[in-house]
PDB file of C-alpha atoms and ligand atoms in Angstrom:
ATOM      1  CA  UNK A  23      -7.197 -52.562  82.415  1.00 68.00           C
ATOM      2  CA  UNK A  24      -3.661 -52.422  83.030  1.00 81.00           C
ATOM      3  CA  UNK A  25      -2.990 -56.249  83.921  1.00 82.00           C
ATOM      4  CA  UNK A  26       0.965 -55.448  84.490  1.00 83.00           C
ATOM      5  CA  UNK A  27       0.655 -52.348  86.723  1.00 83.00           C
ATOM      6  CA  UNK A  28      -2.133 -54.430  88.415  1.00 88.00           C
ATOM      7  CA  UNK A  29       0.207 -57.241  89.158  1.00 89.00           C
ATOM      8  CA  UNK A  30       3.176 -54.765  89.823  1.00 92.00           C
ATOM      9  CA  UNK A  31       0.952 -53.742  92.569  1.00 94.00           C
ATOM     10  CA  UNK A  32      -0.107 -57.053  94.050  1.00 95.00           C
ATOM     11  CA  UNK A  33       3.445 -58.100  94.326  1.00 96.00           C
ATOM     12  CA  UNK A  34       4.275 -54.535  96.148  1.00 96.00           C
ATOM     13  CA  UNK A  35       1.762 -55.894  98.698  1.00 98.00           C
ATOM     14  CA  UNK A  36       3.340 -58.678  98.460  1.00 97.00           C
ATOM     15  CA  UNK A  37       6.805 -57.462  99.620  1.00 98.00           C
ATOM     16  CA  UNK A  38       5.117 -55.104 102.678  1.00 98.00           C
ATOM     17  CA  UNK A  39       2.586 -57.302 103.796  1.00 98.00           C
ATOM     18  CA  UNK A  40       4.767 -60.846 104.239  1.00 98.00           C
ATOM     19  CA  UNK A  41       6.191 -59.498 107.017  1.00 98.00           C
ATOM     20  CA  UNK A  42       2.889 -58.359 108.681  1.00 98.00           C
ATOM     21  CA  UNK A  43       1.304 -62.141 108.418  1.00 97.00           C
ATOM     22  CA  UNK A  44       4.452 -63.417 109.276  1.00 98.00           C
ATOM     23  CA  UNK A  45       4.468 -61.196 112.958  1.00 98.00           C
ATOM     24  CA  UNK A  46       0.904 -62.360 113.042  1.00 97.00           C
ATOM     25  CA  UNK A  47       1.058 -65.877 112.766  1.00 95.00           C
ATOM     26  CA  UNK A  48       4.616 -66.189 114.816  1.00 97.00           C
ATOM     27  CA  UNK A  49       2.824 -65.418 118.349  1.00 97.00           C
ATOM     28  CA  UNK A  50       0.257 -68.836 117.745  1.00 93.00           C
ATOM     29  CA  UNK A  51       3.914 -70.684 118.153  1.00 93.00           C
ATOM     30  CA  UNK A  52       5.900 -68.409 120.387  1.00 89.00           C
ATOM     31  CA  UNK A  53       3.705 -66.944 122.773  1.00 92.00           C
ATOM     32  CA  UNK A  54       3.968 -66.190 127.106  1.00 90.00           C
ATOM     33  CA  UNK A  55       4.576 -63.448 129.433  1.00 89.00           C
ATOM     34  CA  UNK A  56       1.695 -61.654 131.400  1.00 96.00           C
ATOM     35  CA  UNK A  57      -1.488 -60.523 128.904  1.00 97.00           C
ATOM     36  CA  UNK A  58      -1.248 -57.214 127.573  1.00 98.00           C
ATOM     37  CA  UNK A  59      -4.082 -56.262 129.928  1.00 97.00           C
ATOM     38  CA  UNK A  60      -2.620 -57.890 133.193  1.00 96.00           C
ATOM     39  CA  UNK A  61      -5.898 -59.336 133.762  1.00 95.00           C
ATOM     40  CA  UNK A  62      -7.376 -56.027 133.639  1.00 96.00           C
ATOM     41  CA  UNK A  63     -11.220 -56.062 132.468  1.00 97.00           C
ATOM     42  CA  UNK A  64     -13.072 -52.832 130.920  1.00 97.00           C
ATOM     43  CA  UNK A  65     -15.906 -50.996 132.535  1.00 95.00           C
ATOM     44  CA  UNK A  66     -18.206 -53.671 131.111  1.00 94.00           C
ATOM     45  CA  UNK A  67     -16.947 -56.297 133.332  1.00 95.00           C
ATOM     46  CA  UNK A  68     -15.380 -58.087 130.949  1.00 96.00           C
ATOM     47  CA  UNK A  69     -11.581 -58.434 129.847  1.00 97.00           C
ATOM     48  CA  UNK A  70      -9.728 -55.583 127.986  1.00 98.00           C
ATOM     49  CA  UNK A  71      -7.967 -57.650 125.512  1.00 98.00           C
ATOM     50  CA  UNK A  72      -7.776 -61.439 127.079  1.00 96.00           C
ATOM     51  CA  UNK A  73      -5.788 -64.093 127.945  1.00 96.00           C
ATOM     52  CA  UNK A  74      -4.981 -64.669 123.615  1.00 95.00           C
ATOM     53  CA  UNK A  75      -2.724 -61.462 123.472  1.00 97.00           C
ATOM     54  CA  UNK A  76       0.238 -61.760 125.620  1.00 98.00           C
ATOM     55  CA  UNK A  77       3.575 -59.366 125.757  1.00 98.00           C
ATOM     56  CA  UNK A  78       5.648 -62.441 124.471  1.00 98.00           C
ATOM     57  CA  UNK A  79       3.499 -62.755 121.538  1.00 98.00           C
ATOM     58  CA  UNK A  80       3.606 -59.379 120.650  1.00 98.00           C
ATOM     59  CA  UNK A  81       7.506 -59.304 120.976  1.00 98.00           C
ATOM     60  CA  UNK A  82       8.112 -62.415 119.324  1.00 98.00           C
ATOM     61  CA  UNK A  83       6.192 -61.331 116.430  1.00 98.00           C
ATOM     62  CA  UNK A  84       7.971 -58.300 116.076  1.00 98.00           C
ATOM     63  CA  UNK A  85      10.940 -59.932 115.804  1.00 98.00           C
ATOM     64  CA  UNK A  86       9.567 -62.362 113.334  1.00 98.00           C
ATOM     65  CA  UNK A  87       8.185 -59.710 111.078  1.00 98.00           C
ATOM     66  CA  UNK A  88      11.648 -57.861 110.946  1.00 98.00           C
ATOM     67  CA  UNK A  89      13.358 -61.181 110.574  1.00 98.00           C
ATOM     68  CA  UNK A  90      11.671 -61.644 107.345  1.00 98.00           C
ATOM     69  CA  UNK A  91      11.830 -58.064 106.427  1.00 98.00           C
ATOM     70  CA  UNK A  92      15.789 -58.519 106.565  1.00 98.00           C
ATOM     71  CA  UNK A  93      15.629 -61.370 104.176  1.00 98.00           C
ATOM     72  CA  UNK A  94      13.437 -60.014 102.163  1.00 98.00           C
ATOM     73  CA  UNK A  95      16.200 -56.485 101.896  1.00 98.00           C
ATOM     74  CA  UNK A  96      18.469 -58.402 101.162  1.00 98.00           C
ATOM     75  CA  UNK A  97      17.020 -60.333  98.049  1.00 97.00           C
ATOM     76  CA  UNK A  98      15.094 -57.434  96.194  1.00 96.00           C
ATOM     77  CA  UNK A  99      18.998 -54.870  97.262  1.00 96.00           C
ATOM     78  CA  UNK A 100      16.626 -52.420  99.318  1.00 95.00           C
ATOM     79  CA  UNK A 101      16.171 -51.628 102.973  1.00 98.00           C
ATOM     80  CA  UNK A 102      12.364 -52.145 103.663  1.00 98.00           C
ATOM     81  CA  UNK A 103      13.769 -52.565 107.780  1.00 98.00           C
ATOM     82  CA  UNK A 104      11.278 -49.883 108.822  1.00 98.00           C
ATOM     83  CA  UNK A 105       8.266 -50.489 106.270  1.00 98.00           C
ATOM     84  CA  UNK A 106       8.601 -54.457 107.815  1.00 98.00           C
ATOM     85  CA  UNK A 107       8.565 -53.013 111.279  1.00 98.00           C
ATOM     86  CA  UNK A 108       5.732 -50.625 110.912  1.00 98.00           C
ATOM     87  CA  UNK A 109       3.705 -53.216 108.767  1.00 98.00           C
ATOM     88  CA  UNK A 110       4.364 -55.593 112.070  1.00 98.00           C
ATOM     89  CA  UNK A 111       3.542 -53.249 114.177  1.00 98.00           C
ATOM     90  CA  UNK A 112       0.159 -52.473 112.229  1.00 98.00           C
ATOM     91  CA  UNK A 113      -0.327 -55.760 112.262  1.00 98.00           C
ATOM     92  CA  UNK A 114      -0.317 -56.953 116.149  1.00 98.00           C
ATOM     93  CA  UNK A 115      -2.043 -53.743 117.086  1.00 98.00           C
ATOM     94  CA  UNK A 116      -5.215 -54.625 114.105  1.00 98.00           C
ATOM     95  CA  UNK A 117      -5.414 -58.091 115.790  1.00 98.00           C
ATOM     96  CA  UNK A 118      -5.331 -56.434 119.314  1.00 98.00           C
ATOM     97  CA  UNK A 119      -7.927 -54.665 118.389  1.00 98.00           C
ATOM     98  CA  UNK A 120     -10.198 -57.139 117.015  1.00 98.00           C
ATOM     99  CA  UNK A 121     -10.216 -59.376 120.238  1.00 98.00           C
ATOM    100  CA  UNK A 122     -11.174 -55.383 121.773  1.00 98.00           C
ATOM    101  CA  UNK A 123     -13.765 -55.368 120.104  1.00 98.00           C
ATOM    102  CA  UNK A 124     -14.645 -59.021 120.210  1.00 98.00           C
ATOM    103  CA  UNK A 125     -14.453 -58.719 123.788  1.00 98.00           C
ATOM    104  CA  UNK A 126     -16.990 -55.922 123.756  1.00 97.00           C
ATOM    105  CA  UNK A 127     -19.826 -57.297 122.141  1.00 97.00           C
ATOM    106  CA  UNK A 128     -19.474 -60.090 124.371  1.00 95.00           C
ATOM    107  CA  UNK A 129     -17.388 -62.902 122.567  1.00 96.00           C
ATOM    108  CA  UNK A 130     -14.986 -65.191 125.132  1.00 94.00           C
ATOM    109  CA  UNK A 131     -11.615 -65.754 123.846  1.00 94.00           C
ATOM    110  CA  UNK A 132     -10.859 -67.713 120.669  1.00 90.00           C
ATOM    111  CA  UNK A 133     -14.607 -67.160 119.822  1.00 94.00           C
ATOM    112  CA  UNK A 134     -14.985 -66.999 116.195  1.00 93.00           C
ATOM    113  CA  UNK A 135     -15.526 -63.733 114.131  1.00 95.00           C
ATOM    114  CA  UNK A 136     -15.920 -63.848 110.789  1.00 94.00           C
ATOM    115  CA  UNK A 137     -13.561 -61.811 108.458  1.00 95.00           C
ATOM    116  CA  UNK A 138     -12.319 -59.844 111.675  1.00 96.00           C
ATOM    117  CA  UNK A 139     -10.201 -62.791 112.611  1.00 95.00           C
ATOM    118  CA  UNK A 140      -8.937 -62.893 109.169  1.00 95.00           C
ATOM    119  CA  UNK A 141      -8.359 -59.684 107.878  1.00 97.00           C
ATOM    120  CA  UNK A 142      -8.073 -57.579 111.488  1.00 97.00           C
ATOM    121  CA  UNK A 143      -3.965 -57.685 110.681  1.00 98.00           C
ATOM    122  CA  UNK A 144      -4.034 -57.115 107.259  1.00 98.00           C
ATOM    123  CA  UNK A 145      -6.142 -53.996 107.656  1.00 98.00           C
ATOM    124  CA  UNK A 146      -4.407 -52.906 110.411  1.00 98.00           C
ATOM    125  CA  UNK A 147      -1.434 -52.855 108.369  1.00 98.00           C
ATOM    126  CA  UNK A 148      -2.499 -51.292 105.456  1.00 98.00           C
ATOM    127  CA  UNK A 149      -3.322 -48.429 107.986  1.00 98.00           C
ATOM    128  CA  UNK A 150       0.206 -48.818 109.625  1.00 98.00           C
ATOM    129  CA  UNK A 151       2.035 -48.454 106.327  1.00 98.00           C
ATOM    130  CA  UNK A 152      -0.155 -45.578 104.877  1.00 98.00           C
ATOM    131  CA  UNK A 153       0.047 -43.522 108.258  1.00 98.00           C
ATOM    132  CA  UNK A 154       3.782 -44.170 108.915  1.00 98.00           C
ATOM    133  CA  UNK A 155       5.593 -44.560 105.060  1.00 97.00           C
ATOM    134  CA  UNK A 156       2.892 -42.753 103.000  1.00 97.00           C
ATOM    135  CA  UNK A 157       2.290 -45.988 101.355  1.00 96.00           C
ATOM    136  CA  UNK A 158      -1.086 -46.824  99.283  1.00 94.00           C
ATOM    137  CA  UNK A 159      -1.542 -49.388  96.462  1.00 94.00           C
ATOM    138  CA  UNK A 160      -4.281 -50.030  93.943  1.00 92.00           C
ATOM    139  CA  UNK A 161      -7.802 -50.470  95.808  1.00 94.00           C
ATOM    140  CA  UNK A 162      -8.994 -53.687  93.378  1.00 94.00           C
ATOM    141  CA  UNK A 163      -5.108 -55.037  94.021  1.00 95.00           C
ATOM    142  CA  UNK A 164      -5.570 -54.787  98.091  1.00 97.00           C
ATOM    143  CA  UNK A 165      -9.320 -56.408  97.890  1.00 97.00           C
ATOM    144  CA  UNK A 166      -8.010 -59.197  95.737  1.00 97.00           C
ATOM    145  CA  UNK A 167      -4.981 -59.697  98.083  1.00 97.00           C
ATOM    146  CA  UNK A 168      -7.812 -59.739 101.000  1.00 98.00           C
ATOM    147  CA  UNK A 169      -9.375 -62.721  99.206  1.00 98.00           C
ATOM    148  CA  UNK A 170      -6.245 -64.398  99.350  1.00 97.00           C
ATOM    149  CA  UNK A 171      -5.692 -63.821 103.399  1.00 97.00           C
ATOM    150  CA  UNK A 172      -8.319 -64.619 104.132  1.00 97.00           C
ATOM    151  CA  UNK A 173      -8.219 -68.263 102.232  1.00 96.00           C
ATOM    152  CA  UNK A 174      -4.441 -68.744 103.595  1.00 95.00           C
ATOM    153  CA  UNK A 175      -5.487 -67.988 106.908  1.00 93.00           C
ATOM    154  CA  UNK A 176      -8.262 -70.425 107.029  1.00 92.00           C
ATOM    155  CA  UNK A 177      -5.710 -73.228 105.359  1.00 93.00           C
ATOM    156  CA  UNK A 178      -3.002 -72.327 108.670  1.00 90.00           C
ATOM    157  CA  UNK A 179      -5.571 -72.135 111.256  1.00 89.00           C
ATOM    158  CA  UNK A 180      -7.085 -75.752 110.347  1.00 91.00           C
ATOM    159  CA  UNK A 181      -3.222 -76.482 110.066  1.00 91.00           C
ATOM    160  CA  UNK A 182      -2.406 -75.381 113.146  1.00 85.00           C
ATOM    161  CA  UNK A 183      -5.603 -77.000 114.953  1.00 89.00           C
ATOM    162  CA  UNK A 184      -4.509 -80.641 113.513  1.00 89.00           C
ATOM    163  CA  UNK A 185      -1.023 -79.959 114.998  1.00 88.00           C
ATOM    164  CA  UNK A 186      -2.583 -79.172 117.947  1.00 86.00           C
ATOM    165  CA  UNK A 187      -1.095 -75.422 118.548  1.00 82.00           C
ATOM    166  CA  UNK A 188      -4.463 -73.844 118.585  1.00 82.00           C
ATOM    167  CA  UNK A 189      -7.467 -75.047 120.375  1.00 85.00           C
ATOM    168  CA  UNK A 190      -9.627 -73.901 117.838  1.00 85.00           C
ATOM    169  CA  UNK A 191      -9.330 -74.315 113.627  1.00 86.00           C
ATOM    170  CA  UNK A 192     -10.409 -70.455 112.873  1.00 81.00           C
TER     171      UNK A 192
HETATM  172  N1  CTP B 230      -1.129 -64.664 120.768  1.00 81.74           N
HETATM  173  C1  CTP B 230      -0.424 -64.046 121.801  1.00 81.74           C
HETATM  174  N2  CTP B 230      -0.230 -62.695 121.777  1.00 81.74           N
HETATM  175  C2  CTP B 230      -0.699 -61.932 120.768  1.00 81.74           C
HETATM  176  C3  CTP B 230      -1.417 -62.530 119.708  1.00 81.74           C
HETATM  177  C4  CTP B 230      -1.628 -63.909 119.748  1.00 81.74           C
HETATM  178  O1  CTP B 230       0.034 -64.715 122.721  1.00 81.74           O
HETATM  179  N3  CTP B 230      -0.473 -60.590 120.779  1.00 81.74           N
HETATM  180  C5  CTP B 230      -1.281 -66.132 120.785  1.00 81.74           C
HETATM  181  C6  CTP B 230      -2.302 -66.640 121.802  1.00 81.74           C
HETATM  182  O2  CTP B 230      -1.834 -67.876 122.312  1.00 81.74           O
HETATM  183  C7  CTP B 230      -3.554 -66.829 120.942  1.00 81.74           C
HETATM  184  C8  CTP B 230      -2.964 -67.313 119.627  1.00 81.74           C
HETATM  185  O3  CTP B 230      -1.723 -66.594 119.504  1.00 81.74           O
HETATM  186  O4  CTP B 230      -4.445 -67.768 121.482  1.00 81.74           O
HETATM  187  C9  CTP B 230      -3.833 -67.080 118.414  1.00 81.74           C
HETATM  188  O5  CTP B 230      -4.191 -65.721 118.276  1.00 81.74           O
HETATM  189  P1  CTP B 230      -5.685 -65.296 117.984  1.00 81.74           P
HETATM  190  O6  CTP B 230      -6.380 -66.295 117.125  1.00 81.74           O
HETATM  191  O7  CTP B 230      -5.692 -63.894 117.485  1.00 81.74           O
HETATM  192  O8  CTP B 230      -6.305 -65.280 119.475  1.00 81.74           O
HETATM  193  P2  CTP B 230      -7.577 -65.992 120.114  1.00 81.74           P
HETATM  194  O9  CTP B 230      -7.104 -66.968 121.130  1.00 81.74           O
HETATM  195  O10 CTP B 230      -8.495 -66.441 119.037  1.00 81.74           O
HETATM  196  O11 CTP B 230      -8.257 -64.807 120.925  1.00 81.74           O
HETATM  197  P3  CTP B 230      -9.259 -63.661 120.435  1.00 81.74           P
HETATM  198  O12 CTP B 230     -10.640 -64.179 120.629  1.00 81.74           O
HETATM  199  O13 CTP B 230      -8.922 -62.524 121.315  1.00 81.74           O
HETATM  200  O14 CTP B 230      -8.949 -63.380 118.982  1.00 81.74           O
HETATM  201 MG1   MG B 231      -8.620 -65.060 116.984  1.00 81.74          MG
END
């Protein structure tokens, strides 16, 4: 196996990704505005999206994501503006539609769904970048990256339940 291509490629995901789990973990701090459904429910009675995904998170992690996709330009000398953007993008509208879905088979908000809570950004922007930029990156890379979301976002969800900014520690 190529062990430096391998890591060449977990650090690429690296680099586009930090700025997807950075616009999805910004909107647990900074968060307001109407939902993104107005209250609207689906033809099943129940809510579209929820009261958990509001316009002011969306913005604010937009503007988080780019924030660090700025920073992140200017250290490795390359304008990844857009990749950031789409990535964030990706990312708010994979978690959007996880609490869709979660919302369809009948979970209440903040409900817990294994690996869809987890990974539900991270897919969504692997999709984002691949549809948008034309990006893809080693298969094994992106599944071992997926084991290491999904451990970081247990570790800031329990975090952010002790400090009392989520309700819930998934
Ligand atoms: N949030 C938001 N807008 C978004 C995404 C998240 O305001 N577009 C905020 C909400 O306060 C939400 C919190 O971030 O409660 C954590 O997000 P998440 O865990 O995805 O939402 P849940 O409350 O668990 O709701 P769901 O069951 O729909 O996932
Ligand atoms: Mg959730």
């Amino acid at each position: 196996m190529d062990l430096a291509g391998f890591g060449y490629d977990l650090l690429s995901i690296f680099v586009f990704i930090l700025p997807a789990m950075v616009a999805n973990g910004t909107p647990v701090i900074i968060h307001g505005l109407p939902p993104i459904d107005m209250g609207r429910r689906w033809r099943d009675g129940r809510r579209i999206f929820g009261d958990g995904k509001t316009w002011g998170g969306f913005l604010s992690g937009i503007i988080a994501g780019l924030v660090i996709g700025g920073i992140e330009s200017l250290i490795i000398w390359h304008n990844i503006l857009i990749d950031a953007l789409i990535a964030s993008i990706g990312a708010l509208l994979g978690d959007l539609t996880a609490s869709f879905i979660k919302r369809r088979i009948g979970l209440e908000r903040g409900a817990p769904a294994p690996l869809l809570d987890q990974l539900d950004f991270y897919v969504g922007a692997l999709i984002f970048l691949y549809l948008f930029t034309g990006k893809t990156f080693n298969i094994y890379a992106e599944l071992v990256f997926a084991v290491i979301i999904y451990a970081l976002h247990r570790l800031t969800n329990y975090t952010a339940y002790k400090l009392k900014l989520k309700s819930v520690p998934w």
